[in-house]
Short mmCIF file of C-alpha atoms and ligand atoms in Angstrom, two decimals:
data_model
loop_
_atom_site.label_atom_id
_atom_site.label_comp_id
_atom_site.label_asym_id
_atom_site.label_seq_id
_atom_site.Cartn_x
_atom_site.Cartn_y
_atom_site.Cartn_z
CA MET A 744 18.89 -6.61 -12.59
CA THR A 745 19.71 -5.15 -15.97
CA ALA A 746 22.97 -3.27 -16.51
CA ALA A 747 21.21 0.08 -16.12
CA ALA A 748 19.39 -0.69 -12.88
CA PRO A 749 22.23 -0.11 -10.37
CA ASP A 750 22.75 3.48 -11.63
CA VAL A 751 19.11 4.29 -11.10
CA ALA A 752 19.25 2.69 -7.68
CA MET A 753 22.31 4.72 -6.77
CA ALA A 754 20.50 7.98 -7.45
CA LYS A 755 17.31 7.07 -5.60
CA PRO A 756 17.77 5.89 -2.02
CA LEU A 757 14.47 3.98 -2.01
CA LEU A 758 15.45 1.94 -5.06
CA ALA A 759 18.91 1.38 -3.62
CA ALA A 760 17.37 -0.12 -0.49
CA LEU A 761 15.06 -2.33 -2.58
CA ALA A 762 18.12 -3.51 -4.50
CA GLY A 763 19.58 -4.62 -1.17
CA GLU A 764 21.91 -1.70 -0.53
CA ARG A 765 22.51 -0.57 3.04
CA ARG A 766 23.03 3.13 3.60
CA ARG A 767 23.81 5.17 6.70
CA ALA A 768 20.44 6.92 6.50
CA SER A 769 17.36 4.77 5.86
CA PRO A 770 15.19 6.21 3.06
CA VAL A 771 11.75 7.20 4.35
CA TRP A 772 8.16 7.39 3.16
CA LEU A 773 4.95 6.89 5.14
CA MET A 774 1.95 4.78 4.30
CA ARG A 775 -0.98 7.10 3.60
CA GLN A 776 1.40 10.07 3.50
CA ALA A 777 -1.04 12.01 1.34
CA GLY A 778 -4.34 12.79 2.98
CA ARG A 779 -6.40 14.44 5.62
CA TYR A 780 -3.67 15.33 8.14
CA LEU A 781 -2.43 17.86 5.55
CA PRO A 782 -4.37 21.15 5.34
CA GLU A 783 -3.34 21.52 1.69
CA TYR A 784 -4.94 18.10 0.98
CA ARG A 785 -8.18 19.07 2.70
CA ALA A 786 -8.24 22.26 0.63
CA ILE A 787 -8.01 20.55 -2.77
CA ARG A 788 -10.16 17.57 -1.68
CA ALA A 789 -13.04 20.01 -1.17
CA SER A 790 -12.91 20.88 -4.88
CA ALA A 791 -13.93 17.39 -6.08
CA ALA A 792 -17.49 16.09 -6.05
CA SER A 793 -16.46 12.69 -4.63
CA PHE A 794 -13.34 10.90 -3.47
CA LEU A 795 -13.24 8.72 -6.58
CA ASP A 796 -13.67 11.76 -8.83
CA PHE A 797 -10.67 13.14 -7.00
CA CYS A 798 -8.66 9.96 -7.66
CA TYR A 799 -9.70 9.98 -11.34
CA THR A 800 -8.71 13.64 -11.95
CA PRO A 801 -4.99 13.66 -12.83
CA THR A 802 -4.38 17.32 -11.91
CA LEU A 803 -5.81 16.75 -8.41
CA ALA A 804 -4.31 13.30 -7.88
CA MET A 805 -0.92 14.55 -9.01
CA GLU A 806 -1.11 17.49 -6.63
CA ALA A 807 -2.09 15.20 -3.71
CA THR A 808 0.82 12.86 -4.57
CA LEU A 809 3.32 15.71 -4.55
CA GLN A 810 2.09 17.61 -1.47
CA PRO A 811 3.88 15.44 1.13
CA ILE A 812 7.07 15.42 -0.98
CA ARG A 813 7.18 19.22 -1.08
CA ARG A 814 6.45 19.56 2.61
CA PHE A 815 8.67 16.83 4.05
CA GLY A 816 11.14 15.77 1.35
CA PHE A 817 10.33 12.05 1.59
CA ASP A 818 12.40 9.65 -0.51
CA ALA A 819 9.33 8.29 -2.28
CA ALA A 820 5.99 9.51 -3.55
CA ILE A 821 3.07 7.08 -3.56
CA LEU A 822 0.63 7.47 -6.41
CA PHE A 823 -2.57 9.02 -5.09
CA SER A 824 -5.44 6.59 -5.65
CA ASP A 825 -7.16 3.89 -3.59
CA ILE A 826 -7.18 0.11 -3.44
CA LEU A 827 -10.93 0.15 -4.19
CA VAL A 828 -10.57 1.52 -7.74
CA ILE A 829 -10.23 -2.13 -8.81
CA PRO A 830 -13.76 -3.18 -7.71
CA ASP A 831 -14.98 0.12 -9.18
CA ALA A 832 -13.38 -0.72 -12.54
CA LEU A 833 -14.81 -4.26 -12.36
CA GLY A 834 -18.27 -2.71 -12.26
CA GLN A 835 -18.95 -2.80 -8.51
CA ARG A 836 -19.35 0.91 -8.03
CA VAL A 837 -17.66 2.36 -4.94
CA SER A 838 -18.53 5.49 -3.00
CA PHE A 839 -17.01 7.06 0.09
CA GLU A 840 -19.37 8.53 2.65
CA GLU A 841 -18.08 11.50 4.59
CA GLY A 842 -16.52 10.21 7.81
CA GLU A 843 -17.80 6.66 7.26
CA GLY A 844 -15.45 5.07 4.78
CA PRO A 845 -16.18 3.06 1.65
CA ARG A 846 -19.56 1.78 0.52
CA LEU A 847 -20.09 -0.91 -2.15
CA LYS A 848 -23.10 -3.06 -3.04
CA PRO A 849 -22.13 -6.27 -1.17
CA ILE A 850 -21.41 -9.43 -3.15
CA GLU A 851 -23.58 -12.12 -1.57
CA THR A 852 -24.51 -14.61 -4.29
CA ALA A 853 -23.20 -16.31 -7.41
CA ALA A 854 -25.35 -13.90 -9.42
CA ASP A 855 -23.67 -10.89 -7.78
CA LEU A 856 -20.30 -12.32 -8.68
CA ALA A 857 -21.41 -13.07 -12.25
CA GLY A 858 -22.38 -9.40 -12.52
CA LEU A 859 -18.72 -8.36 -12.25
CA ALA A 860 -16.67 -7.83 -15.38
CA GLU A 861 -13.98 -10.44 -16.15
CA ALA A 862 -11.38 -7.67 -16.33
CA PRO A 863 -11.23 -4.02 -15.24
CA ASP A 864 -12.55 -1.33 -17.53
CA TRP A 865 -9.13 0.12 -18.28
CA SER A 866 -10.63 3.30 -19.66
CA ARG A 867 -11.97 4.06 -16.18
CA LEU A 868 -8.46 3.65 -14.75
CA ALA A 869 -6.72 5.61 -17.53
CA PRO A 870 -6.52 8.76 -15.33
CA VAL A 871 -4.53 6.79 -12.74
CA PHE A 872 -1.90 5.90 -15.34
CA GLU A 873 -1.89 9.47 -16.62
CA THR A 874 -1.27 10.65 -13.05
CA ALA A 875 1.66 8.23 -12.72
CA GLU A 876 3.16 9.56 -15.95
CA ARG A 877 2.81 13.18 -14.90
CA VAL A 878 4.08 12.65 -11.35
CA ARG A 879 7.12 10.76 -12.59
CA ALA A 880 7.98 13.63 -14.93
CA ALA A 881 7.64 16.12 -12.06
CA LEU A 882 9.77 14.31 -9.48
CA THR A 883 13.39 15.24 -8.85
CA SER A 884 16.06 12.64 -9.59
CA ASP A 885 16.30 11.43 -5.97
CA VAL A 886 12.61 10.69 -5.32
CA ALA A 887 11.08 7.39 -6.43
CA LEU A 888 7.46 6.83 -7.44
CA ILE A 889 5.63 3.91 -5.81
CA GLY A 890 2.50 2.42 -7.36
CA PHE A 891 0.20 0.11 -5.41
CA CYS A 892 -2.80 -2.13 -5.23
CA GLY A 893 -4.70 -3.92 -2.50
CA ALA A 894 -4.05 -7.63 -2.08
CA PRO A 895 -6.86 -9.85 -3.39
CA TRP A 896 -7.91 -10.90 0.13
CA THR A 897 -8.12 -7.32 1.43
CA VAL A 898 -9.95 -6.02 -1.65
CA ALA A 899 -12.32 -9.02 -1.64
CA SER A 900 -13.11 -8.40 2.03
CA TYR A 901 -14.51 -4.95 1.17
CA MET A 902 -16.31 -6.32 -1.91
CA ILE A 903 -18.12 -8.94 0.16
CA ALA A 904 -18.98 -6.78 3.18
CA GLY A 905 -19.68 -3.69 1.11
CA ARG A 906 -17.95 -1.61 3.77
CA GLY A 907 -15.21 -1.64 6.36
CA THR A 908 -15.70 -4.01 9.31
CA PRO A 909 -13.58 -4.61 12.44
CA ASP A 910 -12.59 -8.19 11.52
CA GLN A 911 -13.80 -8.90 7.97
CA ALA A 912 -16.21 -11.53 9.31
CA PRO A 913 -18.50 -11.33 6.23
CA ALA A 914 -15.70 -12.31 3.83
CA ARG A 915 -14.35 -14.99 6.17
CA LEU A 916 -17.81 -16.54 6.44
CA PHE A 917 -18.32 -16.32 2.68
CA ALA A 918 -14.97 -18.08 2.10
CA TYR A 919 -15.94 -20.92 4.50
CA ARG A 920 -19.44 -21.33 3.12
CA GLN A 921 -18.77 -20.85 -0.60
CA PRO A 922 -15.06 -21.54 -1.16
CA GLU A 923 -15.37 -22.17 -4.93
CA LEU A 924 -17.19 -18.91 -5.44
CA PHE A 925 -14.70 -17.06 -3.26
CA ALA A 926 -11.81 -18.62 -5.17
CA ARG A 927 -13.38 -17.31 -8.38
CA LEU A 928 -13.44 -13.78 -6.97
CA ILE A 929 -9.82 -14.09 -5.81
CA ASP A 930 -8.82 -15.30 -9.30
CA ILE A 931 -10.41 -12.25 -10.91
CA LEU A 932 -8.56 -10.02 -8.45
CA VAL A 933 -5.21 -11.76 -9.04
CA GLU A 934 -5.48 -11.16 -12.80
CA ALA A 935 -6.75 -7.60 -12.42
CA SER A 936 -4.16 -6.62 -9.80
CA ALA A 937 -1.17 -8.02 -11.71
CA ALA A 938 -2.27 -6.22 -14.89
CA TYR A 939 -3.00 -3.04 -12.93
CA LEU A 940 0.46 -2.99 -11.31
CA GLU A 941 2.12 -3.72 -14.64
CA ARG A 942 0.33 -0.76 -16.20
CA GLN A 943 1.34 1.52 -13.31
CA LEU A 944 4.97 0.45 -13.74
CA ARG A 945 4.86 1.01 -17.49
CA ALA A 946 3.33 4.46 -16.91
CA GLY A 947 6.09 5.61 -14.56
CA ALA A 948 5.93 3.86 -11.18
CA GLU A 949 9.39 2.57 -10.19
CA ALA A 950 8.31 0.15 -7.47
CA VAL A 951 4.98 -1.22 -6.30
CA GLN A 952 3.49 -2.15 -2.95
CA ILE A 953 0.75 -4.72 -2.41
CA PHE A 954 -1.30 -3.76 0.69
CA ASP A 955 -2.72 -6.77 2.53
CA SER A 956 -4.11 -4.72 5.39
CA TRP A 957 -6.38 -7.55 6.56
CA ALA A 958 -4.02 -10.53 6.28
CA GLY A 959 -3.96 -10.76 10.07
CA VAL A 960 -7.59 -11.78 10.58
CA LEU A 961 -7.13 -15.17 8.86
CA PRO A 962 -6.18 -18.45 10.60
CA PRO A 963 -3.01 -20.02 9.08
CA ALA A 964 -4.68 -22.36 6.55
CA GLU A 965 -6.98 -19.62 5.25
CA PHE A 966 -4.06 -17.19 5.32
CA GLU A 967 -2.09 -19.46 2.98
CA ARG A 968 -4.95 -19.92 0.59
CA TRP A 969 -6.44 -16.43 0.45
CA SER A 970 -3.62 -14.06 1.37
CA LEU A 971 -0.26 -15.68 0.62
CA ALA A 972 -0.94 -17.76 -2.51
CA PRO A 973 -2.76 -15.01 -4.45
CA ILE A 974 0.02 -12.50 -3.69
CA ALA A 975 2.64 -15.04 -4.78
CA ARG A 976 0.74 -15.41 -8.07
CA ILE A 977 0.68 -11.63 -8.60
CA VAL A 978 4.41 -11.39 -7.91
CA ALA A 979 5.14 -14.24 -10.35
CA LYS A 980 3.04 -12.63 -13.10
CA LEU A 981 4.67 -9.25 -12.58
CA ARG A 982 8.14 -10.79 -12.53
CA ALA A 983 7.41 -12.55 -15.82
CA ALA A 984 6.32 -9.26 -17.42
CA LEU A 985 8.85 -6.90 -15.79
CA PRO A 986 11.77 -8.88 -14.33
CA ASP A 987 13.43 -5.88 -12.60
CA ALA A 988 10.45 -4.18 -11.00
CA PRO A 989 10.88 -3.89 -7.21
CA ILE A 990 7.88 -5.34 -5.38
CA ILE A 991 7.03 -4.75 -1.71
CA ALA A 992 4.35 -6.76 0.11
CA PHE A 993 2.70 -5.46 3.28
CA PRO A 994 0.96 -8.36 5.05
CA ARG A 995 -0.38 -6.53 8.09
CA GLY A 996 -0.84 -8.84 11.06
CA ALA A 997 0.88 -11.84 9.41
CA ALA A 998 2.54 -12.54 12.79
CA THR A 999 3.78 -16.16 12.98
CA GLU A 1000 3.17 -16.53 9.22
CA LEU A 1001 5.51 -13.66 8.28
CA GLY A 1002 8.32 -16.04 7.35
CA LYS A 1003 6.14 -17.77 4.74
CA PHE A 1004 5.39 -14.41 3.24
CA ALA A 1005 9.04 -13.43 3.16
CA ALA A 1006 9.76 -16.63 1.23
CA ILE A 1007 7.63 -15.54 -1.75
CA ASP A 1008 9.86 -15.79 -4.78
CA GLY A 1009 10.51 -12.44 -6.45
CA LEU A 1010 9.68 -10.08 -3.58
CA SER A 1011 12.14 -7.22 -3.08
CA GLY A 1012 10.87 -5.89 0.22
CA ILE A 1013 8.47 -6.67 3.01
CA GLY A 1014 6.47 -4.13 4.98
CA LEU A 1015 6.35 -4.89 8.70
CA ASP A 1016 3.50 -3.88 10.96
CA THR A 1017 3.75 -2.35 14.41
CA ALA A 1018 3.60 -5.67 16.26
CA VAL A 1019 6.82 -6.97 14.66
CA GLU A 1020 9.97 -6.66 16.78
CA PRO A 1021 12.62 -5.13 14.47
CA ARG A 1022 15.65 -7.02 15.80
CA ALA A 1023 13.89 -10.38 15.63
CA ALA A 1024 12.65 -9.68 12.10
CA ALA A 1025 16.11 -8.52 11.00
CA ALA A 1026 17.57 -11.79 12.29
CA ALA A 1027 14.86 -14.09 10.93
CA LEU A 1028 13.90 -12.76 7.49
CA PRO A 1029 15.91 -13.64 4.35
CA ALA A 1030 18.85 -11.29 3.69
CA ARG A 1031 17.74 -10.67 0.08
CA LEU A 1032 14.72 -8.69 1.32
CA ALA A 1033 14.65 -5.00 2.20
CA LEU A 1034 12.75 -4.53 5.45
CA GLN A 1035 10.26 -1.68 5.64
CA GLY A 1036 8.70 -0.23 8.76
CA ASN A 1037 7.58 -0.09 11.44
CA LEU A 1038 7.10 2.84 13.81
CA ASP A 1039 3.75 2.84 15.61
CA PRO A 1040 1.52 5.52 13.97
CA LEU A 1041 0.38 6.40 17.51
CA ALA A 1042 3.98 7.18 18.54
CA LEU A 1043 4.13 9.61 15.61
CA LEU A 1044 0.83 11.12 16.70
CA ALA A 1045 2.00 11.39 20.33
CA GLY A 1046 5.37 12.99 19.49
CA GLY A 1047 7.96 13.88 22.15
CA ARG A 1048 9.87 11.08 23.85
CA ALA A 1049 7.58 8.37 22.48
CA LEU A 1050 8.43 9.47 18.96
CA ASP A 1051 12.17 9.93 19.48
CA ASP A 1052 12.55 6.62 21.32
CA GLY A 1053 10.42 4.84 18.75
CA ILE A 1054 12.55 6.16 15.89
CA ASP A 1055 15.80 5.25 17.62
CA ARG A 1056 14.64 1.73 18.51
CA THR A 1057 13.41 1.16 14.98
CA LEU A 1058 16.71 2.26 13.45
CA ALA A 1059 18.77 0.26 15.93
CA GLY A 1060 16.66 -2.85 15.36
CA PHE A 1061 17.06 -2.77 11.59
CA ALA A 1062 20.73 -1.74 11.61
CA GLY A 1063 22.71 -4.07 9.40
CA ARG A 1064 19.82 -4.61 6.98
CA ALA A 1065 18.68 -2.74 3.87
CA HIS A 1066 15.94 -0.72 5.59
CA ILE A 1067 13.18 1.61 4.47
CA PHE A 1068 11.80 3.70 7.31
CA ASN A 1069 7.99 3.69 7.45
CA LEU A 1070 5.13 3.34 9.89
CA GLY A 1071 3.65 0.00 10.90
CA HIS A 1072 0.34 1.13 9.33
CA GLY A 1073 -1.03 4.32 7.76
CA ILE A 1074 -0.51 7.77 9.25
CA LEU A 1075 -3.49 8.88 11.32
CA PRO A 1076 -5.51 11.95 10.26
CA GLU A 1077 -4.95 13.62 13.68
CA THR A 1078 -1.13 13.50 13.34
CA PRO A 1079 0.49 16.92 13.90
CA ILE A 1080 2.59 18.08 10.96
CA ALA A 1081 5.38 19.16 13.34
CA HIS A 1082 5.80 15.51 14.40
CA VAL A 1083 6.34 14.39 10.82
CA GLU A 1084 8.90 17.18 10.37
CA ARG A 1085 10.63 16.03 13.54
CA LEU A 1086 10.68 12.43 12.30
CA VAL A 1087 12.36 13.33 9.01
CA ALA A 1088 14.87 15.65 10.72
CA ARG A 1089 15.85 12.95 13.22
CA LEU A 1090 16.27 10.32 10.49
CA ARG A 1091 18.50 12.57 8.42
CA LYS A 1092 20.53 13.64 11.48
CA THR A 1093 21.09 10.04 12.60
CA GLY A 1094 22.16 9.13 9.10
O1 CP3 B 1748 -0.95 8.60 0.47
C1 CP3 B 1748 -1.15 7.44 0.08
O2 CP3 B 1748 -0.81 6.45 0.76
C2 CP3 B 1748 -1.72 7.19 -1.28
C3 CP3 B 1748 -3.12 6.99 -1.37
C4 CP3 B 1748 -3.85 5.87 -0.64
C5 CP3 B 1748 -5.19 6.05 -0.17
N1 CP3 B 1748 -5.63 4.83 0.27
C6 CP3 B 1748 -5.92 7.32 -0.22
C7 CP3 B 1748 -7.15 7.49 0.59
C8 CP3 B 1748 -3.50 4.54 -0.38
C9 CP3 B 1748 -2.18 3.82 -0.61
C10 CP3 B 1748 -4.65 3.90 0.18
C11 CP3 B 1748 -4.67 2.47 0.56
C12 CP3 B 1748 -5.88 1.91 1.16
N2 CP3 B 1748 -7.19 2.25 0.95
C13 CP3 B 1748 -5.86 0.77 2.03
C14 CP3 B 1748 -4.63 0.00 2.44
C15 CP3 B 1748 -3.81 0.69 3.46
C16 CP3 B 1748 -4.45 0.75 4.83
O3 CP3 B 1748 -4.60 1.87 5.33
O4 CP3 B 1748 -4.73 -0.31 5.39
C17 CP3 B 1748 -7.20 0.50 2.39
C18 CP3 B 1748 -7.67 -0.59 3.30
C19 CP3 B 1748 -8.03 1.44 1.68
C20 CP3 B 1748 -9.51 1.51 1.68
C21 CP3 B 1748 -10.01 2.82 2.17
N3 CP3 B 1748 -9.88 4.01 1.49
C22 CP3 B 1748 -10.69 3.09 3.38
C23 CP3 B 1748 -11.04 2.05 4.42
C24 CP3 B 1748 -10.97 4.46 3.41
C25 CP3 B 1748 -11.74 5.25 4.45
C26 CP3 B 1748 -11.05 5.40 5.72
C27 CP3 B 1748 -9.73 6.12 5.61
O5 CP3 B 1748 -8.72 5.48 5.94
O6 CP3 B 1748 -9.70 7.27 5.20
C28 CP3 B 1748 -10.40 5.03 2.24
C29 CP3 B 1748 -10.44 6.47 1.86
C30 CP3 B 1748 -9.17 7.14 1.50
N4 CP3 B 1748 -8.18 6.59 0.76
C31 CP3 B 1748 -8.80 8.48 1.86
C32 CP3 B 1748 -7.53 8.69 1.28
C33 CP3 B 1748 -6.72 9.97 1.35
C34 CP3 B 1748 -9.66 9.46 2.65
C35 CP3 B 1748 -10.83 9.91 1.82
C36 CP3 B 1748 -11.08 11.39 1.82
O7 CP3 B 1748 -10.14 12.19 1.72
O8 CP3 B 1748 -12.26 11.74 1.88
#
């Protein structure tokens, strides 16, 4: 930490938690907090020709970033973009079909891989950095801006399958059958992701999160090679460039391998998924890490007792640790807004 960092952390509860500070009230933000459960998001989303056009239009992306902050007063904004802008900027064009999720031309052969650029076309991503700059200028002094990228394994799994799948079998098969080729793709993504996060931080992001949403489908040996090691390389690169930048990793489904993840040198926080028991994680994971999570998104959707009990158990389980309240995965589009309001009110009351 530089001399100036503690002051910044004091003012922003999220940064305080990532610096290891425990407070009475856990700061809160929610994964996928901008998006379709908000009527004001659906209204502006309709004005863009495509989802990526939306992401690449700073006025719209800035508005989408700020909507959940205005409505709920979260402690952090997350830059509105998507993990798949990296393949898009590497030349594998991405589209989002209404109600069906992402579509890419699958990478199947060495020739497909050779068709990718060595590095992202930064001019294509320039609007993302412009959005970060504008959002940062618009935020009040207590709200932090989080940048993000997908982990190489998760991004590669979409690049290989060309779409979402239940278990990422296409990428797992590709990695078994053509490990050298797969390693080449992962290397490209490590370089691109580290540079992308660095640029987001220089543009105004104050912390970054690496989403490894599909870490949990890999057996331990593959997990180490394709999920853990590439993320450790990104963290090391970012640390070398920006020694103070807080970095959160979210290895969804890491399960028994969570401890290895938590041992990555240079991480500031770790995002825990719904299956992790808070008290056990609080006891087992290194004290230098802020713990983030991990209310079941379905408990938030359900509301009532399930929500209140879930919140209370989460807070009790992480008591004694620097904690950032979040869900165990992204908020679901069907989530009632009143439940999110209730969540924030209960957190602030308990604090
Ligand atoms: O609010 C925020 O969290 C910031 C923006 C954000 C989006 N996607 C916007 C989005 C973030 C952080 C993401 C991350 C993301 N994108 C992940 C990792 C987190 C996770 O949920 O596991 C993944 C795997 C993706 C890839 C992706 N993007 C998929 C599979 C889909 C389609 C299904 C879905 O979840 O909506 C998207 C589209 C997407 N990304 C939307 C939004 C708001 C919906 C598109 C629309 O509005 O038409």
